[in-house]
Short mmCIF file of C-alpha atoms in Angstrom, two decimals:
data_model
loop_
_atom_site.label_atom_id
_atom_site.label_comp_id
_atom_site.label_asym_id
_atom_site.label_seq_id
_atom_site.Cartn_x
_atom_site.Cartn_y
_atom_site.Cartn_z
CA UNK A 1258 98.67 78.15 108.40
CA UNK A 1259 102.10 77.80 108.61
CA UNK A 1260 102.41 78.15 112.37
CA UNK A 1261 99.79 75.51 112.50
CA UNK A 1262 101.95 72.84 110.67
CA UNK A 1263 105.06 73.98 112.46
CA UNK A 1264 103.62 73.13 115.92
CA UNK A 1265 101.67 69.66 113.98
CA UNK A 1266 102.82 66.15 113.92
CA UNK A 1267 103.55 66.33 110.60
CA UNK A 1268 105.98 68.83 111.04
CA UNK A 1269 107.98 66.74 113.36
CA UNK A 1270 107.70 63.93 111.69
CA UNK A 1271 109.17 65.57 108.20
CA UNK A 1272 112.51 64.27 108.18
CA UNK A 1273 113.14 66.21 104.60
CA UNK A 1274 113.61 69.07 106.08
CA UNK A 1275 110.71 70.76 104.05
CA UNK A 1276 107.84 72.76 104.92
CA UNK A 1277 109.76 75.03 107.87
CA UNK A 1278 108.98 78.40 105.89
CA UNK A 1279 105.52 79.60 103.71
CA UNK A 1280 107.50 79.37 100.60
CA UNK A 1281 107.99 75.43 101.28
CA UNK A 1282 104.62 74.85 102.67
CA UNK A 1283 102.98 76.38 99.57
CA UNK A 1284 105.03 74.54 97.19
CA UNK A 1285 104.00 70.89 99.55
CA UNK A 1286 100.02 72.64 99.49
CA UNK A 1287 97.94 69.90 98.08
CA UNK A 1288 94.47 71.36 98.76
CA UNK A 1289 92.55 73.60 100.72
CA UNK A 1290 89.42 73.61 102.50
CA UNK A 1291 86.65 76.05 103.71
CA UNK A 1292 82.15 76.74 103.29
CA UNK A 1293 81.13 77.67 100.64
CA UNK A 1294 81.53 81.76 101.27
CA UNK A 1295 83.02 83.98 99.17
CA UNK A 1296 85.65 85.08 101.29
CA UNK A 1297 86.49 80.90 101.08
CA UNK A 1298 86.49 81.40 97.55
CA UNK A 1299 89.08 83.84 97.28
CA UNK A 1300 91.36 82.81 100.07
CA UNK A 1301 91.16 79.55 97.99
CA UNK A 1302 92.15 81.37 94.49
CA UNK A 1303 94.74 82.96 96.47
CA UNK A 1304 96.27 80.24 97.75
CA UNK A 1305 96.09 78.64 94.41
CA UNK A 1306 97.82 81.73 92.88
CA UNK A 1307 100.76 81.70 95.62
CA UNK A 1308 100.95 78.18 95.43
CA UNK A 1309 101.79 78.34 91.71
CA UNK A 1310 104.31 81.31 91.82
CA UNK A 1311 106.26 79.41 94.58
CA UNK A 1312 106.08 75.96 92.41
CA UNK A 1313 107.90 78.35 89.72
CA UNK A 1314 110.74 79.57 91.92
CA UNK A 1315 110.94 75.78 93.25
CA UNK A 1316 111.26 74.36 90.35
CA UNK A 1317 113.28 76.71 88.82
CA UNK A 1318 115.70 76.15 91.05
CA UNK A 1319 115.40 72.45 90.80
CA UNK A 1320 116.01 72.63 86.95
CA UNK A 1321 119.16 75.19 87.80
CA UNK A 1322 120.72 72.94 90.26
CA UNK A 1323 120.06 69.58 88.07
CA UNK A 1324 121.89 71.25 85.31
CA UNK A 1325 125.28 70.74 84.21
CA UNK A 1326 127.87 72.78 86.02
CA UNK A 1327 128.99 74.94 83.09
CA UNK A 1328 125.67 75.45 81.41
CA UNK A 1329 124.62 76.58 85.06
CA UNK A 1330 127.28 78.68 85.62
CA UNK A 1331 126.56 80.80 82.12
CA UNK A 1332 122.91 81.30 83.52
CA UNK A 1333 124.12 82.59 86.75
CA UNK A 1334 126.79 84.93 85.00
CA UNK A 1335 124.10 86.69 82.45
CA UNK A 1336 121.71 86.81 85.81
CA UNK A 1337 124.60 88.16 87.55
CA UNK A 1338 125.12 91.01 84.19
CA UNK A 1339 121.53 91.91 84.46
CA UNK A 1340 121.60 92.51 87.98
CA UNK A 1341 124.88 95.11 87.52
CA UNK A 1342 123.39 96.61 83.73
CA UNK A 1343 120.40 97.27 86.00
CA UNK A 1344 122.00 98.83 88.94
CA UNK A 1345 123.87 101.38 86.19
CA UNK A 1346 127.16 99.59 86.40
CA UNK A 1347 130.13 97.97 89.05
CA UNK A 1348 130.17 101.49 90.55
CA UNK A 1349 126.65 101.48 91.03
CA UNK A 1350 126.91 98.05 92.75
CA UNK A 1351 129.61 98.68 94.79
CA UNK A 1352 128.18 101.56 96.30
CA UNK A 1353 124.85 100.07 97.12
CA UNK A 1354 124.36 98.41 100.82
CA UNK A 1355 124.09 94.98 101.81
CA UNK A 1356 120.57 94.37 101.94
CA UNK A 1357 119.91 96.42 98.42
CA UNK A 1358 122.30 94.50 96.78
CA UNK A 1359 121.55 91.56 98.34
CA UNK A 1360 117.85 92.13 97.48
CA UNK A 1361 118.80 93.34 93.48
CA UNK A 1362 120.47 89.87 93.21
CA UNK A 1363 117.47 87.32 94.13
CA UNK A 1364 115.35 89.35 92.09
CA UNK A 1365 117.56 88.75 88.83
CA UNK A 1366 117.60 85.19 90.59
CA UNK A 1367 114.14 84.49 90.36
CA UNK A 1368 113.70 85.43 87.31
CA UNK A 1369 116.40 82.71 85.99
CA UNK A 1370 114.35 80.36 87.91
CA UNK A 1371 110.93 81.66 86.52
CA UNK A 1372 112.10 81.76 82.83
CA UNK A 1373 114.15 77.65 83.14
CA UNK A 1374 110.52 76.84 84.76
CA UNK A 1375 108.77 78.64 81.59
CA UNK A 1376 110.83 76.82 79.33
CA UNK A 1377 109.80 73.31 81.00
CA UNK A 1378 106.72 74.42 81.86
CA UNK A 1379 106.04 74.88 77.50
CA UNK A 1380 106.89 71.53 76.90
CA UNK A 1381 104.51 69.65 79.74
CA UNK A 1382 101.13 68.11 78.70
CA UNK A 1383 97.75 70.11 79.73
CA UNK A 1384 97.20 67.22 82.11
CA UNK A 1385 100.74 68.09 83.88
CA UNK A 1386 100.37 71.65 83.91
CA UNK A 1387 96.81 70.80 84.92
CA UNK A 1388 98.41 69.51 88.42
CA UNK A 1389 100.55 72.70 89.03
CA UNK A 1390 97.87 74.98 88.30
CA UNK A 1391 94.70 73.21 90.33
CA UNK A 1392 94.07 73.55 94.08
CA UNK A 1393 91.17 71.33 95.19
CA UNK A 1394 89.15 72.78 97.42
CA UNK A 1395 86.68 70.75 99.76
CA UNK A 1396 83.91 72.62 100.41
CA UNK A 1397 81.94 72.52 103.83
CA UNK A 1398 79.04 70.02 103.91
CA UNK A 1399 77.19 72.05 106.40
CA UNK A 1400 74.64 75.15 105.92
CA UNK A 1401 76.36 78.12 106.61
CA UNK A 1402 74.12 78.43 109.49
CA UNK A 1403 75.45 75.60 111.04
CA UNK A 1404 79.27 75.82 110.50
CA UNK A 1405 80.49 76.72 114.23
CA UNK A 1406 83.90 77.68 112.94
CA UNK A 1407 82.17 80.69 111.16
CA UNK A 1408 79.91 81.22 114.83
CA UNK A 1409 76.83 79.59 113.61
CA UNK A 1410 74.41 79.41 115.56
#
C-alpha cells in the first residue's frame, strides 16, 4: 500500500512531508476497502489494529513534544533510567552495541509515548475515542463472482 501512495499523486502533492514511511501512512489511514471475503475482513481488522498502535506512538509523541521543556525533559530522564535499570546498569549499557542500545532506547521511548497517549486517551469522550479506534471499510458492491480483482469470472 505504501509503495502505491509513494508513486500516487497524492504523494507528490503532500507538501507536509507526511505519509513517506508505513508508520505515517497508517496514522493518515482513513478507511479501507475490499468484497466482502473473509480474508477482506481481517486485512481490514488488521489494518484497524496497526492503525491504532501507530496513532498511539504519534500522538504520544505529539503530547511529548507539546509539553513544557522541563516537564519533558523529567519524562525522558525516568525513560532514559528504565532503559539502563533494564539493561542491568551503565556497565551493562556501555558494553552493549550500537544497534542494541539504540534499539533498548526507542523501546523505553515508546512506551513514554504509549502511557502520555493513555493518559489523554482516559480523558476523551466515547465519540473521540470512537474516531481513533474505527476503520470504515467499504465493502465491494459486486458478487464475488463478478469482482475481477479477485479473477472472477
Amino acid at each position: 500500500m505504501i509503495e502505491t501512495y509513494q508513486k500516487s499523486p497524492l504523494m507528490e502533492n503532500d507538501d507536509s512531508g507526511r505519509c513517506r514511511t508505513l508508520p505515517e501512512f497508517l496514522t493518515k489511514l482513513a478507511a479501507s476497502h475490499g468484497d466482502h471475503a473473509a480474508d477482506q475482513q481481517k486485512l481490514n481488522a488488521l489494518l484497524a489494529e496497526s492503525r491504532l498502535d501507530e496513532l498511539r506512538r504519534a500522538l504520544g509523541a505529539e503530547f511529548l513534544a507539546a509539553m513544557p521543556e522541563e516537564e519533558r525533559n523529567a519524562h525522558l530522564l525516568e525513560a532514559k533510567a528504565t532503559f539502563v535499570a533494564r539493561a542491568g546498569g551503565w556497565e551493562a549499557v556501555a558494553a552493549m552495541g550500537e544497534d542494541e542500545r539504540t534499539t533498548r532506547e526507542l523501546v523505553c521511548i515508546h512506551e513514554l509515548q504509549e502511557w502520555l497517549f493513555q493518559c489523554v486517551w482516559d480523558t476523551m469522550s466515547d465519540e473521540e475515542k470512537r474516531s481513533y479506534e474505527e476503520l470504515p471499510w467499504a465493502r465491494c458492491g459486486l458478487h464475488k463472482d463478478l469482482n475481477i480483482a479477485k479473477g472472477g469470472q
